[in-house]
PDB file of C-alpha atoms in Angstrom:
ATOM      1  CA  MET O   1     -21.610 -10.401 -97.078  1.00 96.00           C
ATOM      2  CA  PHE O   2     -20.867 -13.780 -95.498  1.00 97.00           C
ATOM      3  CA  PRO O   3     -17.126 -14.339 -96.050  1.00 97.00           C
ATOM      4  CA  GLY O   4     -16.519 -16.401 -99.166  1.00 97.00           C
ATOM      5  CA  ALA O   5     -20.123 -16.091-100.377  1.00 98.00           C
ATOM      6  CA  ALA O   6     -19.182 -14.101-103.451  1.00 96.00           C
ATOM      7  CA  ALA O   7     -21.021 -16.052-106.154  1.00 98.00           C
ATOM      8  CA  ALA O   8     -23.471 -14.254-108.405  1.00 98.00           C
ATOM      9  CA  ARG O   9     -27.106 -15.215-108.009  1.00 98.00           C
ATOM     10  CA  ALA O  10     -27.196 -16.739-111.472  1.00 97.00           C
ATOM     11  CA  ASP O  11     -24.312 -19.055-110.574  1.00 97.00           C
ATOM     12  CA  ALA O  12     -25.401 -19.946-107.040  1.00 98.00           C
ATOM     13  CA  ALA O  13     -25.495 -23.488-105.698  1.00 98.00           C
ATOM     14  CA  TYR O  14     -26.306 -22.105-102.237  1.00 98.00           C
ATOM     15  CA  ALA O  15     -28.112 -18.884-101.320  1.00 98.00           C
ATOM     16  CA  LEU O  16     -27.756 -17.302 -97.891  1.00 98.00           C
ATOM     17  CA  VAL O  17     -30.714 -15.165 -96.859  1.00 98.00           C
ATOM     18  CA  GLY O  18     -30.675 -13.114 -93.658  1.00 98.00           C
ATOM     19  CA  ALA O  19     -34.045 -13.079 -91.880  1.00 98.00           C
ATOM     20  CA  PRO O  20     -33.797 -10.736 -88.877  1.00 98.00           C
ATOM     21  CA  LEU O  21     -37.292 -11.339 -87.480  1.00 96.00           C
ATOM     22  CA  ASP O  22     -37.475 -10.588 -83.745  1.00 95.00           C
ATOM     23  CA  ALA O  23     -41.223 -10.305 -83.193  1.00 91.00           C
ATOM     24  CA  SER O  24     -42.195 -13.056 -80.762  1.00 89.00           C
ATOM     25  CA  THR O  25     -39.025 -13.535 -78.723  1.00 85.00           C
ATOM     26  CA  SER O  26     -40.421 -14.225 -75.274  1.00 83.00           C
ATOM     27  CA  PHE O  27     -37.436 -13.649 -72.981  1.00 89.00           C
ATOM     28  CA  GLU O  28     -34.258 -11.904 -74.162  1.00 91.00           C
ATOM     29  CA  PRO O  29     -34.631 -10.168 -77.559  1.00 93.00           C
ATOM     30  CA  GLY O  30     -31.834  -9.444 -80.002  1.00 96.00           C
ATOM     31  CA  ALA O  31     -32.318 -12.118 -82.669  1.00 97.00           C
ATOM     32  CA  ARG O  32     -32.692  -9.265 -85.132  1.00 97.00           C
ATOM     33  CA  PHE O  33     -28.897  -8.893 -84.914  1.00 97.00           C
ATOM     34  CA  GLY O  34     -28.289 -12.560 -85.734  1.00 98.00           C
ATOM     35  CA  PRO O  35     -27.566 -12.315 -89.475  1.00 98.00           C
ATOM     36  CA  ASP O  36     -25.042  -9.496 -89.012  1.00 98.00           C
ATOM     37  CA  ARG O  37     -23.276 -11.276 -86.167  1.00 98.00           C
ATOM     38  CA  VAL O  38     -23.087 -14.607 -87.979  1.00 98.00           C
ATOM     39  CA  ARG O  39     -21.513 -12.896 -90.977  1.00 98.00           C
ATOM     40  CA  ARG O  40     -19.100 -10.937 -88.748  1.00 98.00           C
ATOM     41  CA  TYR O  41     -17.899 -13.891 -86.696  1.00 98.00           C
ATOM     42  CA  ALA O  42     -17.253 -15.961 -89.834  1.00 98.00           C
ATOM     43  CA  GLU O  43     -14.567 -13.517 -90.896  1.00 97.00           C
ATOM     44  CA  ALA O  44     -11.768 -15.294 -89.007  1.00 94.00           C
ATOM     45  CA  PHE O  45     -12.314 -18.710 -90.583  1.00 97.00           C
ATOM     46  CA  ASP O  46      -9.898 -20.199 -93.096  1.00 97.00           C
ATOM     47  CA  ASP O  47     -11.397 -20.661 -96.534  1.00 98.00           C
ATOM     48  CA  TYR O  48     -10.029 -24.204 -96.817  1.00 98.00           C
ATOM     49  CA  ASP O  49     -11.695 -27.234 -95.199  1.00 97.00           C
ATOM     50  CA  HIS O  50      -9.213 -30.044 -94.649  1.00 97.00           C
ATOM     51  CA  ARG O  51     -11.927 -32.699 -94.099  1.00 96.00           C
ATOM     52  CA  THR O  52     -13.506 -32.245 -97.524  1.00 97.00           C
ATOM     53  CA  ASP O  53     -10.470 -30.754 -99.294  1.00 97.00           C
ATOM     54  CA  ARG O  54     -12.660 -27.894-100.529  1.00 97.00           C
ATOM     55  CA  HIS O  55     -12.506 -24.085-100.414  1.00 98.00           C
ATOM     56  CA  PHE O  56     -15.708 -22.391 -99.253  1.00 98.00           C
ATOM     57  CA  SER O  57     -15.241 -19.574-101.740  1.00 98.00           C
ATOM     58  CA  GLU O  58     -15.295 -22.132-104.593  1.00 98.00           C
ATOM     59  CA  LEU O  59     -18.628 -23.694-103.616  1.00 98.00           C
ATOM     60  CA  SER O  60     -20.830 -21.105-105.357  1.00 98.00           C
ATOM     61  CA  VAL O  61     -22.393 -19.534-102.275  1.00 98.00           C
ATOM     62  CA  TYR O  62     -24.401 -16.373-102.909  1.00 98.00           C
ATOM     63  CA  ASP O  63     -25.344 -13.907-100.163  1.00 98.00           C
ATOM     64  CA  HIS O  64     -28.764 -12.439-100.957  1.00 98.00           C
ATOM     65  CA  GLY O  65     -28.533  -9.997 -98.050  1.00 98.00           C
ATOM     66  CA  ASP O  66     -31.242  -9.539 -95.449  1.00 98.00           C
ATOM     67  CA  ILE O  67     -34.984  -9.504 -95.950  1.00 97.00           C
ATOM     68  CA  GLY O  68     -36.208  -7.165 -93.255  1.00 94.00           C
ATOM     69  CA  PRO O  69     -39.385  -8.036 -91.366  1.00 94.00           C
ATOM     70  CA  THR O  70     -42.710  -6.317 -91.750  1.00 91.00           C
ATOM     71  CA  ALA O  71     -45.256  -5.647 -89.014  1.00 91.00           C
ATOM     72  CA  ASP O  72     -47.354  -8.567 -90.209  1.00 96.00           C
ATOM     73  CA  THR O  73     -45.457 -11.812 -89.503  1.00 96.00           C
ATOM     74  CA  GLU O  74     -47.633 -13.969 -91.774  1.00 96.00           C
ATOM     75  CA  GLU O  75     -47.073 -11.533 -94.615  1.00 97.00           C
ATOM     76  CA  TYR O  76     -43.346 -11.584 -93.927  1.00 97.00           C
ATOM     77  CA  LEU O  77     -43.204 -15.374 -93.928  1.00 97.00           C
ATOM     78  CA  THR O  78     -45.091 -15.485 -97.209  1.00 97.00           C
ATOM     79  CA  TYR O  79     -42.584 -13.121 -98.818  1.00 98.00           C
ATOM     80  CA  LEU O  80     -39.636 -15.015 -97.344  1.00 98.00           C
ATOM     81  CA  ARG O  81     -41.058 -18.304 -98.559  1.00 98.00           C
ATOM     82  CA  GLY O  82     -41.446 -16.817-102.027  1.00 98.00           C
ATOM     83  CA  THR O  83     -37.828 -15.690-102.113  1.00 98.00           C
ATOM     84  CA  CYS O  84     -36.559 -19.085-100.932  1.00 98.00           C
ATOM     85  CA  GLY O  85     -38.793 -20.789-103.483  1.00 98.00           C
ATOM     86  CA  ASP O  86     -37.460 -18.601-106.278  1.00 98.00           C
ATOM     87  CA  LEU O  87     -33.885 -19.405-105.274  1.00 98.00           C
ATOM     88  CA  ARG O  88     -34.668 -23.133-105.245  1.00 98.00           C
ATOM     89  CA  GLU O  89     -36.197 -22.925-108.713  1.00 97.00           C
ATOM     90  CA  GLU O  90     -32.971 -21.259-109.856  1.00 98.00           C
ATOM     91  CA  GLY O  91     -30.993 -24.228-108.527  1.00 97.00           C
ATOM     92  CA  ALA O  92     -29.758 -22.924-105.170  1.00 98.00           C
ATOM     93  CA  VAL O  93     -30.178 -24.503-101.745  1.00 98.00           C
ATOM     94  CA  PRO O  94     -31.541 -21.843 -99.350  1.00 98.00           C
ATOM     95  CA  LEU O  95     -29.506 -21.105 -96.213  1.00 98.00           C
ATOM     96  CA  LEU O  96     -31.632 -18.992 -93.874  1.00 98.00           C
ATOM     97  CA  VAL O  97     -29.927 -17.104 -91.043  1.00 98.00           C
ATOM     98  CA  GLY O  98     -32.308 -15.838 -88.345  1.00 96.00           C
ATOM     99  CA  GLY O  99     -33.750 -14.088 -86.637  1.00 96.00           C
ATOM    100  CA  GLU O 100     -36.085 -15.958 -84.344  1.00 96.00           C
ATOM    101  CA  HIS O 101     -37.015 -19.546 -85.062  1.00 97.00           C
ATOM    102  CA  THR O 102     -40.296 -18.552 -86.719  1.00 97.00           C
ATOM    103  CA  VAL O 103     -38.412 -17.859 -89.962  1.00 98.00           C
ATOM    104  CA  THR O 104     -37.934 -21.617 -90.296  1.00 98.00           C
ATOM    105  CA  VAL O 105     -41.620 -21.873 -91.225  1.00 98.00           C
ATOM    106  CA  ALA O 106     -40.888 -20.039 -94.466  1.00 98.00           C
ATOM    107  CA  GLY O 107     -37.865 -22.204 -95.246  1.00 98.00           C
ATOM    108  CA  VAL O 108     -39.788 -25.430 -94.677  1.00 98.00           C
ATOM    109  CA  ARG O 109     -42.738 -24.284 -96.763  1.00 98.00           C
ATOM    110  CA  ALA O 110     -40.362 -23.443 -99.629  1.00 98.00           C
ATOM    111  CA  ALA O 111     -38.389 -26.698 -99.433  1.00 98.00           C
ATOM    112  CA  ASP O 112     -41.404 -29.017 -98.908  1.00 98.00           C
ATOM    113  CA  PRO O 113     -39.368 -31.795 -97.223  1.00 98.00           C
ATOM    114  CA  ASP O 114     -40.483 -35.239 -96.110  1.00 98.00           C
ATOM    115  CA  VAL O 115     -38.615 -35.008 -92.809  1.00 98.00           C
ATOM    116  CA  PHE O 116     -38.026 -31.990 -90.580  1.00 98.00           C
ATOM    117  CA  VAL O 117     -34.839 -32.371 -88.519  1.00 98.00           C
ATOM    118  CA  CYS O 118     -34.166 -29.830 -85.815  1.00 98.00           C
ATOM    119  CA  LEU O 119     -31.540 -29.198 -83.169  1.00 98.00           C
ATOM    120  CA  ASP O 120     -33.453 -27.424 -80.419  1.00 98.00           C
ATOM    121  CA  ALA O 121     -33.765 -27.206 -76.642  1.00 98.00           C
ATOM    122  CA  HIS O 122     -37.525 -26.815 -77.010  1.00 98.00           C
ATOM    123  CA  LEU O 123     -40.177 -29.004 -78.593  1.00 98.00           C
ATOM    124  CA  ASP O 124     -41.845 -26.018 -80.300  1.00 97.00           C
ATOM    125  CA  LEU O 125     -45.071 -28.007 -80.623  1.00 97.00           C
ATOM    126  CA  ARG O 126     -47.420 -25.418 -79.144  1.00 96.00           C
ATOM    127  CA  GLU O 127     -50.484 -24.347 -81.107  1.00 93.00           C
ATOM    128  CA  SER O 128     -49.757 -20.804 -79.968  1.00 94.00           C
ATOM    129  CA  TYR O 129     -47.767 -18.958 -77.311  1.00 93.00           C
ATOM    130  CA  ALA O 130     -48.958 -15.788 -75.607  1.00 90.00           C
ATOM    131  CA  GLY O 131     -51.838 -15.806 -78.082  1.00 91.00           C
ATOM    132  CA  ASP O 132     -49.524 -15.858 -81.093  1.00 91.00           C
ATOM    133  CA  PRO O 133     -49.942 -18.821 -83.484  1.00 93.00           C
ATOM    134  CA  LEU O 134     -46.724 -17.769 -85.251  1.00 92.00           C
ATOM    135  CA  SER O 135     -44.623 -17.637 -82.095  1.00 93.00           C
ATOM    136  CA  HIS O 136     -41.116 -19.084 -82.130  1.00 93.00           C
ATOM    137  CA  ALA O 137     -42.552 -21.779 -79.816  1.00 94.00           C
ATOM    138  CA  THR O 138     -44.791 -23.214 -82.588  1.00 97.00           C
ATOM    139  CA  VAL O 139     -42.225 -24.017 -85.280  1.00 97.00           C
ATOM    140  CA  THR O 140     -42.204 -27.820 -85.174  1.00 98.00           C
ATOM    141  CA  ARG O 141     -46.008 -27.879 -85.233  1.00 97.00           C
ATOM    142  CA  HIS O 142     -46.000 -25.706 -88.369  1.00 97.00           C
ATOM    143  CA  ALA O 143     -43.261 -27.848 -89.933  1.00 98.00           C
ATOM    144  CA  LEU O 144     -45.502 -30.891 -89.504  1.00 98.00           C
ATOM    145  CA  ASP O 145     -48.107 -29.183 -91.680  1.00 97.00           C
ATOM    146  CA  VAL O 146     -45.585 -29.761 -94.490  1.00 98.00           C
ATOM    147  CA  ALA O 147     -43.318 -32.649 -93.504  1.00 98.00           C
ATOM    148  CA  ASP O 148     -44.492 -36.187 -92.778  1.00 98.00           C
ATOM    149  CA  ARG O 149     -42.457 -36.403 -89.592  1.00 98.00           C
ATOM    150  CA  ALA O 150     -40.149 -34.454 -87.329  1.00 98.00           C
ATOM    151  CA  VAL O 151     -36.973 -35.368 -85.458  1.00 98.00           C
ATOM    152  CA  VAL O 152     -36.115 -32.984 -82.618  1.00 98.00           C
ATOM    153  CA  LEU O 153     -32.602 -33.511 -81.332  1.00 98.00           C
ATOM    154  CA  GLY O 154     -31.594 -32.154 -77.961  1.00 98.00           C
ATOM    155  CA  ALA O 155     -35.084 -31.187 -76.763  1.00 98.00           C
ATOM    156  CA  ARG O 156     -35.248 -31.012 -73.006  1.00 98.00           C
ATOM    157  CA  THR O 157     -38.218 -28.822 -72.181  1.00 97.00           C
ATOM    158  CA  GLY O 158     -41.815 -28.282 -73.204  1.00 97.00           C
ATOM    159  CA  SER O 159     -45.313 -28.019 -71.795  1.00 97.00           C
ATOM    160  CA  GLU O 160     -47.274 -31.110 -70.801  1.00 98.00           C
ATOM    161  CA  ALA O 161     -49.391 -30.759 -73.942  1.00 97.00           C
ATOM    162  CA  GLU O 162     -46.260 -30.561 -76.099  1.00 98.00           C
ATOM    163  CA  TRP O 163     -44.819 -33.756 -74.620  1.00 98.00           C
ATOM    164  CA  GLU O 164     -48.153 -35.471 -75.277  1.00 98.00           C
ATOM    165  CA  ARG O 165     -48.045 -34.299 -78.907  1.00 98.00           C
ATOM    166  CA  ALA O 166     -44.413 -35.434 -79.121  1.00 98.00           C
ATOM    167  CA  SER O 167     -45.454 -38.960 -78.131  1.00 98.00           C
ATOM    168  CA  GLU O 168     -47.328 -39.405 -81.426  1.00 98.00           C
ATOM    169  CA  ALA O 169     -45.822 -41.475 -84.219  1.00 98.00           C
ATOM    170  CA  ASP O 170     -44.789 -38.566 -86.433  1.00 98.00           C
ATOM    171  CA  VAL O 171     -42.436 -37.015 -83.847  1.00 98.00           C
ATOM    172  CA  THR O 172     -39.121 -38.402 -82.592  1.00 98.00           C
ATOM    173  CA  VAL O 173     -37.451 -36.661 -79.673  1.00 98.00           C
ATOM    174  CA  VAL O 174     -33.790 -37.408 -78.988  1.00 98.00           C
ATOM    175  CA  ASP O 175     -32.557 -36.528 -75.509  1.00 98.00           C
ATOM    176  CA  PRO O 176     -29.350 -34.456 -75.426  1.00 98.00           C
ATOM    177  CA  ALA O 177     -27.513 -37.382 -73.853  1.00 97.00           C
ATOM    178  CA  ASP O 178     -28.423 -39.572 -76.845  1.00 98.00           C
ATOM    179  CA  VAL O 179     -27.610 -37.159 -79.684  1.00 98.00           C
ATOM    180  CA  ALA O 180     -24.053 -38.504 -79.952  1.00 97.00           C
ATOM    181  CA  ASP O 181     -25.442 -41.922 -80.936  1.00 97.00           C
ATOM    182  CA  TRP O 182     -28.252 -40.767 -83.241  1.00 98.00           C
ATOM    183  CA  GLU O 183     -28.026 -41.750 -86.895  1.00 96.00           C
ATOM    184  CA  PRO O 184     -30.282 -40.495 -89.715  1.00 95.00           C
ATOM    185  CA  ASP O 185     -32.869 -43.078 -90.759  1.00 92.00           C
ATOM    186  CA  PHE O 186     -34.092 -41.511 -93.984  1.00 94.00           C
ATOM    187  CA  ASP O 187     -35.498 -43.658 -96.757  1.00 92.00           C
ATOM    188  CA  ALA O 188     -33.690 -43.361-100.085  1.00 89.00           C
ATOM    189  CA  ASP O 189     -36.374 -41.132-101.589  1.00 91.00           C
ATOM    190  CA  GLU O 190     -36.951 -38.932 -98.526  1.00 95.00           C
ATOM    191  CA  SER O 191     -35.801 -35.332 -98.459  1.00 96.00           C
ATOM    192  CA  ALA O 192     -35.027 -33.448 -95.277  1.00 98.00           C
ATOM    193  CA  TYR O 193     -34.898 -29.901 -94.006  1.00 98.00           C
ATOM    194  CA  LEU O 194     -32.343 -29.121 -91.293  1.00 98.00           C
ATOM    195  CA  SER O 195     -32.965 -26.376 -88.751  1.00 98.00           C
ATOM    196  CA  VAL O 196     -30.389 -25.437 -86.124  1.00 98.00           C
ATOM    197  CA  ASP O 197     -31.794 -23.464 -83.212  1.00 98.00           C
ATOM    198  CA  ILE O 198     -28.634 -22.391 -81.438  1.00 98.00           C
ATOM    199  CA  ASP O 199     -30.323 -22.864 -78.048  1.00 98.00           C
ATOM    200  CA  GLY O 200     -30.136 -26.603 -78.684  1.00 98.00           C
ATOM    201  CA  PHE O 201     -26.538 -26.322 -77.570  1.00 98.00           C
ATOM    202  CA  ASP O 202     -25.588 -25.953 -73.952  1.00 98.00           C
ATOM    203  CA  PRO O 203     -25.596 -22.283 -72.921  1.00 98.00           C
ATOM    204  CA  ALA O 204     -21.951 -22.686 -71.907  1.00 97.00           C
ATOM    205  CA  TYR O 205     -21.125 -22.794 -75.636  1.00 98.00           C
ATOM    206  CA  ALA O 206     -23.873 -20.536 -77.035  1.00 97.00           C
ATOM    207  CA  PRO O 207     -24.984 -18.014 -74.400  1.00 97.00           C
ATOM    208  CA  GLY O 208     -26.115 -15.460 -76.979  1.00 97.00           C
ATOM    209  CA  THR O 209     -29.654 -16.672 -77.468  1.00 97.00           C
ATOM    210  CA  GLY O 210     -33.067 -15.639 -76.235  1.00 95.00           C
ATOM    211  CA  THR O 211     -34.257 -18.655 -74.254  1.00 94.00           C
ATOM    212  CA  LYS O 212     -31.328 -20.520 -72.737  1.00 96.00           C
ATOM    213  CA  GLU O 213     -31.781 -24.034 -71.378  1.00 97.00           C
ATOM    214  CA  PRO O 214     -28.966 -25.865 -69.524  1.00 97.00           C
ATOM    215  CA  PHE O 215     -27.767 -29.429 -70.170  1.00 98.00           C
ATOM    216  CA  GLY O 216     -27.696 -29.100 -73.934  1.00 98.00           C
ATOM    217  CA  ILE O 217     -25.871 -30.561 -76.912  1.00 97.00           C
ATOM    218  CA  GLU O 218     -22.099 -30.417 -77.217  1.00 98.00           C
ATOM    219  CA  PRO O 219     -20.790 -28.567 -80.312  1.00 98.00           C
ATOM    220  CA  ARG O 220     -19.048 -31.637 -81.786  1.00 98.00           C
ATOM    221  CA  GLU O 221     -22.261 -33.650 -81.478  1.00 98.00           C
ATOM    222  CA  GLY O 222     -24.227 -30.971 -83.284  1.00 98.00           C
ATOM    223  CA  ARG O 223     -21.627 -30.663 -86.016  1.00 98.00           C
ATOM    224  CA  ARG O 224     -21.784 -34.410 -86.640  1.00 98.00           C
ATOM    225  CA  VAL O 225     -25.561 -34.178 -87.033  1.00 98.00           C
ATOM    226  CA  VAL O 226     -25.186 -31.294 -89.481  1.00 98.00           C
ATOM    227  CA  ARG O 227     -22.613 -33.197 -91.526  1.00 98.00           C
ATOM    228  CA  GLU O 228     -24.710 -36.362 -91.688  1.00 97.00           C
ATOM    229  CA  VAL O 229     -28.047 -34.711 -92.496  1.00 98.00           C
ATOM    230  CA  ALA O 230     -26.638 -32.235 -95.026  1.00 98.00           C
ATOM    231  CA  PRO O 231     -26.452 -34.636 -98.005  1.00 96.00           C
ATOM    232  CA  HIS O 232     -30.184 -35.328 -97.625  1.00 96.00           C
ATOM    233  CA  ALA O 233     -31.270 -31.725 -97.060  1.00 97.00           C
ATOM    234  CA  ALA O 234     -33.207 -29.472 -99.407  1.00 97.00           C
ATOM    235  CA  GLY O 235     -32.818 -26.478 -97.113  1.00 98.00           C
ATOM    236  CA  PHE O 236     -30.999 -25.308 -93.998  1.00 98.00           C
ATOM    237  CA  ASP O 237     -31.298 -22.629 -91.384  1.00 98.00           C
ATOM    238  CA  VAL O 238     -29.567 -21.479 -88.238  1.00 98.00           C
ATOM    239  CA  VAL O 239     -31.591 -19.262 -85.924  1.00 98.00           C
ATOM    240  CA  GLU O 240     -31.961 -17.582 -82.535  1.00 97.00           C
ATOM    241  CA  VAL O 241     -28.479 -16.028 -82.343  1.00 98.00           C
ATOM    242  CA  ASN O 242     -28.643 -12.687 -80.544  1.00 97.00           C
ATOM    243  CA  ASP O 243     -26.158 -10.024 -79.430  1.00 96.00           C
ATOM    244  CA  ARG O 244     -26.020 -10.853 -75.708  1.00 96.00           C
ATOM    245  CA  ASP O 245     -22.651 -12.617 -75.606  1.00 97.00           C
ATOM    246  CA  ASP O 246     -19.095 -12.152 -76.842  1.00 97.00           C
ATOM    247  CA  GLY O 247     -19.758 -13.906 -80.127  1.00 97.00           C
ATOM    248  CA  GLN O 248     -19.815 -17.518 -78.933  1.00 98.00           C
ATOM    249  CA  ALA O 249     -23.280 -18.253 -80.380  1.00 98.00           C
ATOM    250  CA  ALA O 250     -22.572 -16.456 -83.657  1.00 98.00           C
ATOM    251  CA  VAL O 251     -19.239 -18.163 -84.271  1.00 98.00           C
ATOM    252  CA  LEU O 252     -20.793 -21.574 -83.608  1.00 98.00           C
ATOM    253  CA  ALA O 253     -23.693 -20.769 -85.941  1.00 98.00           C
ATOM    254  CA  ALA O 254     -21.338 -19.610 -88.692  1.00 98.00           C
ATOM    255  CA  LYS O 255     -19.189 -22.707 -88.366  1.00 98.00           C
ATOM    256  CA  LEU O 256     -22.231 -24.994 -88.592  1.00 98.00           C
ATOM    257  CA  LEU O 257     -23.509 -23.180 -91.685  1.00 98.00           C
ATOM    258  CA  ARG O 258     -20.152 -23.783 -93.340  1.00 98.00           C
ATOM    259  CA  ALA O 259     -20.143 -27.414 -92.174  1.00 98.00           C
ATOM    260  CA  PHE O 260     -23.516 -27.849 -93.865  1.00 98.00           C
ATOM    261  CA  VAL O 261     -22.261 -26.408 -97.152  1.00 98.00           C
ATOM    262  CA  TYR O 262     -19.022 -28.407 -97.184  1.00 98.00           C
ATOM    263  CA  SER O 263     -20.837 -31.682 -96.458  1.00 97.00           C
ATOM    264  CA  HIS O 264     -23.706 -31.022 -98.863  1.00 98.00           C
ATOM    265  CA  ALA O 265     -21.306 -30.041-101.649  1.00 97.00           C
ATOM    266  CA  ALA O 266     -19.122 -33.093-101.061  1.00 94.00           C
ATOM    267  CA  ASP O 267     -22.111 -35.331-101.786  1.00 86.00           C
ATOM    268  CA  ARG O 268     -23.134 -33.593-105.006  1.00 79.00           C
TER     269      ARG O 268
END
């Protein structure tokens, strides 16, 4: 169980769901260990948040446990979407913990946001990768099947075709150097979905991820984004943490998940 996430399902305002999918990881695998590591490295945190004057354990967070993957990724995403949708209907905001970034597709489909906001080193706008239309490199493209527009913060690599797609009006790409100055521009009636791919951060801070890319976001910059988007968000995920470091990626992921909950709850 994620520390402090002791609420019963019937009382949940937030529902953490582990999604240890590790099917399309194209370089260093291990995302299947992400949910366990994020829970483990959250154990040392204080329950109290001085900024919001709230205790995490009093914010009605429920840990649903993990939903293990099946051999058929589309089938898995359908089931995961159904679970997240059920939790939303019961009044809880889903908090997905990956697993590879593909699990975001299920979260977005369940939340049905107007705007998809993502911290990510990669554009993820491919139609397929290595012949797989549900590869972790296709997530933003799938999100745009649901959301009206996407904001990708920290992206610094992609194919030529992806950069061409990113130049269209429904995609905003924010260079890592400009993330510190980015402000949400949501309309009053727009809802958002926030996805944190841990490889959006510089590998110096989050080396435990499958596809590292230097010159990334600083942790404080990413935390500010999480805090500012959270009040507008109908769903959240943090993905792509693996077991190939000493816990740096997992502890950052866990801290950002808690930052999301504190900031979202403060606005309720």
